[in-house]
Amino acid sequence: MDCLSCHSGEQKPHDEVTRFMYKQARQDGMETIYERFAKQQPQCGFGTLGICCTLCTDGPCQITRKASRGVCGADADLMVARNLLLKCAQGTVANVYHARNVALTLKAVGEGKADYDIADEAKLKRIAGLFGIDGKASSKKLAYELGSFFIQQINSNDYEPLKLTETLALPKRLEVWRKLDILPGGPNSEAATALSKCMTNVNNDPVDLLLHCLRLGIANEYAGLYGITSIQEILTGTASPNIGEVNIGVFDPATVNILAHGHQPLLAIKILEVAASKEYIEKAKKAGASGIKVYGSLCEGQQIFNIAKKYKGVFAGQVGNWIQQEFILATGVVDVMAFDYNCVMPTMADFAAKYHTKMISTDRVIRQRGVERMEYAPDRALVIARDIADKAIEYFGKRPAKTHIPSTKTQAMAGFTTESVVSALGGSVQPLIDAIVSGSIKGVAAVVGCTTVRESQSGRNIKALSEELIKRNILVIGAGCCSSTMQNSHLMLPESAKKAGKKLAGVCESLGIPPCLSYGSCTDIGKIIDTVVAIARTLNVDIPALPVIASAPEYMEQKAVADAFSAVALGITLHLAPAPPVLGSKLVTEVLTETVEGLTGGKVFVDLDPVSTADKMEEVINKKREAMGLKIDKASKK
Ligand code: XCC
């Protein structure tokens, strides 16, 4: 195959607020993600198709019309499968790294060595009980035991099946995974084995490499995503619905402003407590500000937004998604950007220098050249939070003469999770099941993951697809930067029910909820699975039987690859855009889009157009409804 010249075209932010900030940054002479993307065109077609191998010094090799194999003999199928497994392993360990961090904090709480308490004791007891930890023990003992249990699971060997999976998965799923021999052991060990398989000339079986992706997907779900959300909710409180401000217009020019950016919210919670204290409000006032506020961006913001009821008056909004980060600093009113892991563009330090922001990295794996580090540790959280707040007060006095805050204010509702959905429904998932059975809700679509500037998407695909789905009476659940984009696009307020099909609108209006529900961060995808499993258990069916589907309409990085394999392993049909780098292999493309459905019940399809994507998603949902003997209402659009 020849190198394809691919996907140029004008790339601009899709929403008015971000466009305003984009223009501002350009006027100030800043190069942004849009210019960098344009300069990269045309991008390498071999990489796009996954048929480039850089593993050894006889390479780099590409598959071309004249060369069907690399120097070592690897063909297109092997190169593509190996490249994919490498990404999947990286994504899995990235989620698991986050899970291990929160488990270490939970354990430290149990040892009395952390600046945190248990926020949700009932959840701690319930989850400890699931794994046979004595629920009658004190909270501290439970925290220690449960934290230790997660750490043990994360570090266990790949030849010992994970207790997490065996305890939490539906029995029918376990059967499927056992038959395929993909029941995973410890995720880090599984990832290490995957890396060994990806060495030059070690494992030359693309199908085995793809099955390993599924193993990692399962480990990612239970040791990664489940670990993150369950432990975080024990430590920070369980999500509950609330309405708050979103997008770059949230900033208050009169206050000292701290931005918490990344994916791990534990330190941000401490910063919120410090910022809300009389001591720091007074300090901020002395510096000439009217107070001190904390904002969140990316998935960190989503997680704070989920529990924002506790931080009224100090948490002042969810600012934006991955693409928006440079434009957020271009306001000139972010005094400190405290960032952890991950999704911090390497150009952020340039923007910080231009617009006065003090950047502080707070996780040990993060580095930005020339940027100060204050590394989180459970017993240093308070000290670091105070230092961060002090720096913010200092930098308030260094703001540029001209600042630029977009005048548009946008609101959204966040805070959904299995518990809050069940409570909105009056105590069980039955009303949701009844609504699905009657056809008031045709099905449920998880629209999750990142944003990308590729193919002019920039949030456009997320917005257009979500609008299409709700018109068809399909309830949308958002997570990650998809949630942020839906929030910015006015799709996550109860009033947006009017944009939905009549039947879904009726359900939303009666419950006072939006047709697109935010479950939070991309790491909260595990909570969506939790809700789906609750429905499946109630109906005593396996996941593939349910009228449930998923989409990552602007998928971007490696954690999304791991999450994609979680979905496929769980038996969910998953839409992806842009196409993953697999099209250079007929075999891999066929396995992912067809064959795997016969194994797990899940599969992948790619479509770049939101309307035809929605058509296909609706078709899948209708087929599942039909198989369950449920009514199909094909003409349900408004
Ligand atoms: Fe957003 Fe977290 Fe980053 Fe993706 S990684 S771009 S923050 S969704 Ni999952």
CSV table of N, CA, C and O in Angstrom, one decimal, residues 443-539:
chain,number,residue,atom,x,y,z
A,443,GLY,N,-33.4,2.5,23.8
A,443,GLY,CA,-32.2,1.8,24.2
A,443,GLY,C,-31.3,2.8,24.9
A,443,GLY,O,-31.6,4.0,25.1
A,444,VAL,N,-30.1,2.4,25.3
A,444,VAL,CA,-29.2,3.2,26.0
A,444,VAL,C,-27.9,3.2,25.2
A,444,VAL,O,-27.4,2.2,24.8
A,445,ALA,N,-27.3,4.4,25.0
A,445,ALA,CA,-26.0,4.6,24.3
A,445,ALA,C,-25.0,5.3,25.2
A,445,ALA,O,-25.3,6.4,25.6
A,446,ALA,N,-23.9,4.6,25.4
A,446,ALA,CA,-22.8,5.3,26.1
A,446,ALA,C,-22.0,6.0,25.1
A,446,ALA,O,-21.5,5.4,24.2
A,447,VAL,N,-21.9,7.3,25.2
A,447,VAL,CA,-21.1,8.1,24.3
A,447,VAL,C,-19.9,8.7,25.1
A,447,VAL,O,-20.1,9.6,25.9
A,448,VAL,N,-18.8,8.1,24.9
A,448,VAL,CA,-17.7,8.3,25.9
A,448,VAL,C,-16.4,8.6,25.2
A,448,VAL,O,-16.1,8.3,24.1
A,449,GLY,N,-15.4,9.0,26.1
A,449,GLY,CA,-14.1,9.2,25.7
A,449,GLY,C,-13.7,10.6,25.4
A,449,GLY,O,-14.3,11.6,25.8
A,450,CYS,N,-12.7,10.7,24.5
A,450,CYS,CA,-11.9,11.9,24.3
A,450,CYS,C,-12.6,12.8,23.2
A,450,CYS,O,-13.6,12.5,22.7
A,451,THR,N,-11.9,13.9,22.9
A,451,THR,CA,-12.2,14.8,21.8
A,451,THR,C,-10.9,14.7,20.9
A,451,THR,O,-9.8,14.6,21.4
A,452,THR,N,-11.1,14.9,19.6
A,452,THR,CA,-10.0,14.9,18.7
A,452,THR,C,-10.2,16.1,17.6
A,452,THR,O,-11.3,16.4,17.3
A,453,VAL,N,-9.1,16.6,17.1
A,453,VAL,CA,-9.2,17.6,16.1
A,453,VAL,C,-9.2,16.9,14.7
A,453,VAL,O,-9.3,17.6,13.7
A,454,ARG,N,-9.0,15.6,14.7
A,454,ARG,CA,-8.9,14.9,13.4
A,454,ARG,C,-10.2,15.0,12.6
A,454,ARG,O,-11.3,15.0,13.2
A,455,GLU,N,-10.1,15.1,11.3
A,455,GLU,CA,-11.3,15.1,10.5
A,455,GLU,C,-12.4,16.1,10.9
A,455,GLU,O,-13.6,15.8,10.9
A,456,SER,N,-11.9,17.3,11.3
A,456,SER,CA,-12.7,18.4,11.6
A,456,SER,C,-13.7,18.1,12.8
A,456,SER,O,-14.8,18.7,12.9
A,457,GLN,N,-13.4,17.1,13.6
A,457,GLN,CA,-14.3,16.7,14.6
A,457,GLN,C,-14.4,17.8,15.7
A,457,GLN,O,-15.4,18.5,15.8
A,458,SER,N,-13.4,17.9,16.6
A,458,SER,CA,-13.4,19.0,17.6
A,458,SER,C,-14.6,19.1,18.4
A,458,SER,O,-15.1,20.2,18.8
A,459,GLY,N,-15.3,18.0,18.7
A,459,GLY,CA,-16.5,18.0,19.4
A,459,GLY,C,-17.8,17.9,18.5
A,459,GLY,O,-18.8,17.6,19.0
A,460,ARG,N,-17.6,18.2,17.3
A,460,ARG,CA,-18.8,18.2,16.4
A,460,ARG,C,-19.4,16.9,16.3
A,460,ARG,O,-20.6,16.7,16.3
A,461,ASN,N,-18.6,15.8,16.2
A,461,ASN,CA,-19.2,14.5,16.1
A,461,ASN,C,-19.9,14.1,17.4
A,461,ASN,O,-21.0,13.5,17.3
A,462,ILE,N,-19.4,14.5,18.5
A,462,ILE,CA,-20.0,14.1,19.8
A,462,ILE,C,-21.4,14.8,19.9
A,462,ILE,O,-22.4,14.2,20.2
A,463,LYS,N,-21.4,16.1,19.5
A,463,LYS,CA,-22.6,16.9,19.6
A,463,LYS,C,-23.7,16.3,18.7
A,463,LYS,O,-24.8,16.0,19.0
A,464,ALA,N,-23.2,16.2,17.4
A,464,ALA,CA,-24.2,15.7,16.4
A,464,ALA,C,-24.7,14.3,16.6
A,464,ALA,O,-25.9,14.1,16.5
A,465,LEU,N,-23.8,13.4,17.0
A,465,LEU,CA,-24.3,12.1,17.3
A,465,LEU,C,-25.2,12.0,18.5
A,465,LEU,O,-26.3,11.4,18.4
A,466,SER,N,-24.9,12.7,19.6
A,466,SER,CA,-25.7,12.7,20.7
A,466,SER,C,-27.1,13.3,20.4
A,466,SER,O,-28.2,12.7,20.8
A,467,GLU,N,-27.1,14.3,19.6
A,467,GLU,CA,-28.4,14.9,19.2
A,467,GLU,C,-29.3,13.9,18.4
A,467,GLU,O,-30.5,13.8,18.6
A,468,GLU,N,-28.6,13.3,17.5
A,468,GLU,CA,-29.3,12.3,16.6
A,468,GLU,C,-29.9,11.1,17.5
A,468,GLU,O,-31.0,10.7,17.3
A,469,LEU,N,-29.1,10.7,18.5
A,469,LEU,CA,-29.5,9.5,19.3
A,469,LEU,C,-30.7,9.9,20.1
A,469,LEU,O,-31.7,9.1,20.2
A,470,ILE,N,-30.7,11.1,20.8
A,470,ILE,CA,-31.8,11.4,21.7
A,470,ILE,C,-33.1,11.7,20.8
A,470,ILE,O,-34.1,11.3,21.3
A,471,LYS,N,-32.9,12.2,19.6
A,471,LYS,CA,-34.1,12.4,18.7
A,471,LYS,C,-34.8,11.0,18.5
A,471,LYS,O,-35.9,11.0,18.3
A,472,ARG,N,-33.9,10.0,18.5
A,472,ARG,CA,-34.5,8.6,18.2
A,472,ARG,C,-34.9,7.9,19.5
A,472,ARG,O,-35.0,6.7,19.6
A,473,ASN,N,-35.1,8.7,20.6
A,473,ASN,CA,-35.5,8.2,21.9
A,473,ASN,C,-34.5,7.2,22.5
A,473,ASN,O,-34.8,6.3,23.2
A,474,ILE,N,-33.2,7.4,22.2
A,474,ILE,CA,-32.1,6.6,22.8
A,474,ILE,C,-31.5,7.5,23.9
A,474,ILE,O,-31.0,8.6,23.6
A,475,LEU,N,-31.5,7.0,25.1
A,475,LEU,CA,-30.9,7.7,26.2
A,475,LEU,C,-29.4,7.7,26.1
A,475,LEU,O,-28.8,6.6,25.8
A,476,VAL,N,-28.8,8.8,26.2
A,476,VAL,CA,-27.3,8.9,26.1
A,476,VAL,C,-26.7,9.0,27.4
A,476,VAL,O,-27.1,9.8,28.3
A,477,ILE,N,-25.6,8.3,27.7
A,477,ILE,CA,-24.8,8.4,28.9
A,477,ILE,C,-23.5,8.9,28.4
A,477,ILE,O,-22.8,8.2,27.6
A,478,GLY,N,-23.0,10.0,29.0
A,478,GLY,CA,-21.7,10.6,28.6
A,478,GLY,C,-20.7,10.3,29.6
A,478,GLY,O,-21.0,10.2,30.8
A,479,ALA,N,-19.4,10.3,29.2
A,479,ALA,CA,-18.3,10.2,30.2
A,479,ALA,C,-17.1,10.7,29.5
A,479,ALA,O,-16.9,10.6,28.2
A,480,GLY,N,-16.2,11.4,30.2
A,480,GLY,CA,-14.9,11.9,29.7
A,480,GLY,C,-15.2,13.2,29.0
A,480,GLY,O,-16.1,14.0,29.3
A,481,CYS,N,-14.3,13.5,28.0
A,481,CYS,CA,-14.4,14.8,27.3
A,481,CYS,C,-15.7,14.8,26.4
A,481,CYS,O,-16.1,15.9,26.0
A,482,CYS,N,-16.3,13.6,26.2
A,482,CYS,CA,-17.6,13.6,25.6
A,482,CYS,C,-18.6,14.3,26.5
A,482,CYS,O,-19.5,15.1,26.0
A,483,SER,N,-18.6,14.1,27.8
A,483,SER,CA,-19.5,14.8,28.7
A,483,SER,C,-19.2,16.3,28.6
A,483,SER,O,-20.2,17.1,28.5
A,484,SER,N,-18.0,16.7,28.6
A,484,SER,CA,-17.7,18.1,28.5
A,484,SER,C,-18.3,18.7,27.3
A,484,SER,O,-18.9,19.8,27.3
A,485,THR,N,-18.1,18.0,26.2
A,485,THR,CA,-18.6,18.6,24.9
A,485,THR,C,-20.2,18.7,24.9
A,485,THR,O,-20.8,19.6,24.5
A,486,MET,N,-20.8,17.6,25.5
A,486,MET,CA,-22.3,17.7,25.6
A,486,MET,C,-22.7,18.8,26.5
A,486,MET,O,-23.7,19.5,26.3
A,487,GLN,N,-21.9,19.0,27.6
A,487,GLN,CA,-22.3,20.1,28.5
A,487,GLN,C,-22.1,21.4,27.8
A,487,GLN,O,-23.0,22.3,27.9
A,488,ASN,N,-21.0,21.6,27.1
A,488,ASN,CA,-20.8,22.9,26.4
A,488,ASN,C,-21.9,23.1,25.3
A,488,ASN,O,-22.2,24.2,24.8
A,489,SER,N,-22.5,22.0,24.8
A,489,SER,CA,-23.5,22.1,23.7
A,489,SER,C,-24.9,22.1,24.2
A,489,SER,O,-25.8,21.8,23.5
A,490,HIS,N,-25.1,22.4,25.5
A,490,HIS,CA,-26.4,22.5,26.1
A,490,HIS,C,-27.2,21.2,25.9
A,490,HIS,O,-28.4,21.2,25.7
A,491,LEU,N,-26.6,20.1,26.1
A,491,LEU,CA,-27.3,18.8,26.0
A,491,LEU,C,-27.5,18.1,27.4
A,491,LEU,O,-28.1,17.1,27.4
A,492,MET,N,-26.9,18.8,28.4
A,492,MET,CA,-27.0,18.1,29.7
A,492,MET,C,-27.7,18.9,30.7
A,492,MET,O,-27.4,18.9,31.9
A,493,LEU,N,-28.8,19.6,30.3
A,493,LEU,CA,-29.7,20.3,31.2
A,493,LEU,C,-31.0,19.6,31.1
A,493,LEU,O,-31.4,19.2,30.0
A,494,PRO,N,-31.8,19.6,32.2
A,494,PRO,CA,-33.2,19.0,32.0
A,494,PRO,C,-34.0,19.6,30.9
A,494,PRO,O,-34.7,18.9,30.2
A,495,GLU,N,-33.8,20.9,30.6
A,495,GLU,CA,-34.5,21.6,29.5
A,495,GLU,C,-34.2,21.0,28.2
A,495,GLU,O,-34.9,21.2,27.2
A,496,SER,N,-33.0,20.4,28.0
A,496,SER,CA,-32.6,19.8,26.7
A,496,SER,C,-33.5,18.6,26.4
A,496,SER,O,-33.4,18.1,25.2
A,497,ALA,N,-34.4,18.2,27.3
A,497,ALA,CA,-35.3,17.1,26.9
A,497,ALA,C,-36.1,17.5,25.7
A,497,ALA,O,-36.5,16.6,24.9
A,498,LYS,N,-36.3,18.8,25.5
A,498,LYS,CA,-37.1,19.2,24.3
A,498,LYS,C,-36.4,18.9,23.0
A,498,LYS,O,-37.0,18.8,21.9
A,499,LYS,N,-35.1,18.6,23.1
A,499,LYS,CA,-34.3,18.2,21.8
A,499,LYS,C,-34.5,16.7,21.6
A,499,LYS,O,-34.0,16.2,20.5
A,500,ALA,N,-35.1,16.0,22.5
A,500,ALA,CA,-35.2,14.5,22.4
A,500,ALA,C,-36.5,14.2,21.7
A,500,ALA,O,-37.4,15.0,21.5
A,501,GLY,N,-36.6,12.9,21.2
A,501,GLY,CA,-37.8,12.4,20.7
A,501,GLY,C,-38.9,12.5,21.8
A,501,GLY,O,-38.6,12.6,23.0
A,502,LYS,N,-40.2,12.5,21.3
A,502,LYS,CA,-41.3,12.7,22.3
A,502,LYS,C,-41.3,11.8,23.5
A,502,LYS,O,-41.5,12.2,24.6
A,503,LYS,N,-41.0,10.5,23.2
A,503,LYS,CA,-41.1,9.5,24.3
A,503,LYS,C,-40.0,9.7,25.3
A,503,LYS,O,-40.3,9.7,26.5
A,504,LEU,N,-38.8,9.9,24.8
A,504,LEU,CA,-37.7,10.1,25.8
A,504,LEU,C,-37.9,11.4,26.5
A,504,LEU,O,-37.6,11.5,27.7
A,505,ALA,N,-38.3,12.4,25.8
A,505,ALA,CA,-38.6,13.7,26.4
A,505,ALA,C,-39.6,13.6,27.6
A,505,ALA,O,-39.4,14.1,28.6
A,506,GLY,N,-40.6,12.7,27.3
A,506,GLY,CA,-41.6,12.5,28.4
A,506,GLY,C,-41.0,11.9,29.6
A,506,GLY,O,-41.2,12.4,30.8
A,507,VAL,N,-40.1,10.9,29.4
A,507,VAL,CA,-39.5,10.3,30.6
A,507,VAL,C,-38.6,11.3,31.3
A,507,VAL,O,-38.6,11.4,32.5
A,508,CYS,N,-37.8,12.0,30.5
A,508,CYS,CA,-36.9,13.0,31.1
A,508,CYS,C,-37.6,14.1,31.9
A,508,CYS,O,-37.2,14.5,33.0
A,509,GLU,N,-38.7,14.6,31.3
A,509,GLU,CA,-39.5,15.6,32.0
A,509,GLU,C,-40.1,15.1,33.3
A,509,GLU,O,-40.1,15.8,34.3
A,510,SER,N,-40.6,13.9,33.2
A,510,SER,CA,-41.2,13.4,34.5
A,510,SER,C,-40.2,13.2,35.6
A,510,SER,O,-40.5,13.3,36.7
A,511,LEU,N,-38.9,12.9,35.2
A,511,LEU,CA,-37.9,12.7,36.2
A,511,LEU,C,-37.0,13.9,36.5
A,511,LEU,O,-36.2,13.9,37.4
A,512,GLY,N,-37.2,14.9,35.7
A,512,GLY,CA,-36.4,16.2,35.8
A,512,GLY,C,-34.9,15.9,35.5
A,512,GLY,O,-34.0,16.5,36.1
A,513,ILE,N,-34.7,15.1,34.5
A,513,ILE,CA,-33.3,14.8,34.1
A,513,ILE,C,-33.0,15.1,32.6
A,513,ILE,O,-34.0,15.1,31.8
A,514,PRO,N,-31.8,15.3,32.2
A,514,PRO,CA,-31.5,15.6,30.8
A,514,PRO,C,-31.5,14.3,30.0
A,514,PRO,O,-31.4,13.2,30.6
A,515,PRO,N,-31.7,14.4,28.7
A,515,PRO,CA,-31.6,13.1,27.9
A,515,PRO,C,-30.2,12.6,27.7
A,515,PRO,O,-30.0,11.5,27.2
A,516,CYS,N,-29.2,13.4,28.0
A,516,CYS,CA,-27.8,13.0,28.0
A,516,CYS,C,-27.3,13.1,29.5
A,516,CYS,O,-27.2,14.2,30.0
A,517,LEU,N,-27.0,12.0,30.1
A,517,LEU,CA,-26.7,12.0,31.5
A,517,LEU,C,-25.1,11.9,31.6
A,517,LEU,O,-24.5,11.0,31.0
A,518,SER,N,-24.6,12.8,32.4
A,518,SER,CA,-23.1,12.7,32.6
A,518,SER,C,-22.7,11.8,33.8
A,518,SER,O,-23.2,12.0,34.9
A,519,TYR,N,-22.0,10.7,33.4
A,519,TYR,CA,-21.4,9.9,34.5
A,519,TYR,C,-20.1,10.4,35.0
A,519,TYR,O,-19.5,9.8,35.9
A,520,GLY,N,-19.5,11.4,34.3
A,520,GLY,CA,-18.3,12.0,34.7
A,520,GLY,C,-17.1,11.8,33.8
A,520,GLY,O,-17.2,12.1,32.6
A,521,SER,N,-16.0,11.3,34.4
A,521,SER,CA,-14.7,11.2,33.7
A,521,SER,C,-14.7,10.0,32.8
A,521,SER,O,-15.5,9.0,32.8
A,522,CYS,N,-13.6,9.9,31.9
A,522,CYS,CA,-13.4,8.7,31.1
A,522,CYS,C,-13.1,7.5,32.0
A,522,CYS,O,-13.4,6.4,31.7
A,523,THR,N,-12.6,7.8,33.2
A,523,THR,CA,-12.4,6.7,34.2
A,523,THR,C,-13.7,6.3,34.8
A,523,THR,O,-13.7,5.3,35.6
A,524,ASP,N,-14.8,7.0,34.6
A,524,ASP,CA,-16.1,6.6,35.1
A,524,ASP,C,-16.9,5.7,34.2
A,524,ASP,O,-18.0,5.4,34.4
A,525,ILE,N,-16.2,5.3,33.1
A,525,ILE,CA,-16.9,4.4,32.1
A,525,ILE,C,-17.2,3.1,32.9
A,525,ILE,O,-18.3,2.5,32.6
A,526,GLY,N,-16.4,2.7,33.9
A,526,GLY,CA,-16.7,1.5,34.7
A,526,GLY,C,-18.1,1.7,35.4
A,526,GLY,O,-18.8,0.7,35.6
A,527,LYS,N,-18.5,2.9,35.7
A,527,LYS,CA,-19.8,3.1,36.4
A,527,LYS,C,-20.9,2.8,35.4
A,527,LYS,O,-22.0,2.4,35.8
A,528,ILE,N,-20.7,3.2,34.1
A,528,ILE,CA,-21.7,2.9,33.1
A,528,ILE,C,-21.9,1.4,33.0
A,528,ILE,O,-23.1,0.9,33.0
A,529,ILE,N,-20.8,0.7,33.0
A,529,ILE,CA,-20.9,-0.8,32.9
A,529,ILE,C,-21.6,-1.3,34.1
A,529,ILE,O,-22.5,-2.2,34.1
A,530,ASP,N,-21.4,-0.7,35.3
A,530,ASP,CA,-22.0,-1.1,36.5
A,530,ASP,C,-23.6,-1.0,36.4
A,530,ASP,O,-24.3,-1.9,36.8
A,531,THR,N,-24.0,0.1,35.8
A,531,THR,CA,-25.5,0.3,35.6
A,531,THR,C,-26.0,-0.8,34.6
A,531,THR,O,-27.1,-1.3,34.8
A,532,VAL,N,-25.2,-1.0,33.5
A,532,VAL,CA,-25.7,-2.0,32.5
A,532,VAL,C,-25.7,-3.4,33.2
A,532,VAL,O,-26.7,-4.1,33.0
A,533,VAL,N,-24.8,-3.7,34.0
A,533,VAL,CA,-24.8,-5.0,34.7
A,533,VAL,C,-26.0,-5.1,35.7
A,533,VAL,O,-26.6,-6.1,35.8
A,534,ALA,N,-26.3,-3.9,36.3
A,534,ALA,CA,-27.5,-4.0,37.3
A,534,ALA,C,-28.7,-4.3,36.5
A,534,ALA,O,-29.6,-5.1,36.9
A,535,ILE,N,-28.8,-3.7,35.3
A,535,ILE,CA,-30.0,-4.0,34.4
A,535,ILE,C,-30.0,-5.5,34.0
A,535,ILE,O,-31.0,-6.2,34.1
A,536,ALA,N,-28.8,-6.0,33.6
A,536,ALA,CA,-28.7,-7.4,33.1
A,536,ALA,C,-29.0,-8.3,34.2
A,536,ALA,O,-29.7,-9.3,34.0
A,537,ARG,N,-28.6,-8.0,35.5
A,537,ARG,CA,-28.8,-8.9,36.6
A,537,ARG,C,-30.3,-9.0,36.9
A,537,ARG,O,-30.9,-10.0,37.1
A,538,THR,N,-31.0,-7.8,36.9
A,538,THR,CA,-32.4,-7.8,37.2
A,538,THR,C,-33.2,-8.6,36.1
A,538,THR,O,-34.1,-9.3,36.5
A,539,LEU,N,-32.8,-8.5,34.9
A,539,LEU,CA,-33.5,-9.3,33.8
A,539,LEU,C,-32.9,-10.7,33.7
A,539,LEU,O,-33.5,-11.5,32.9
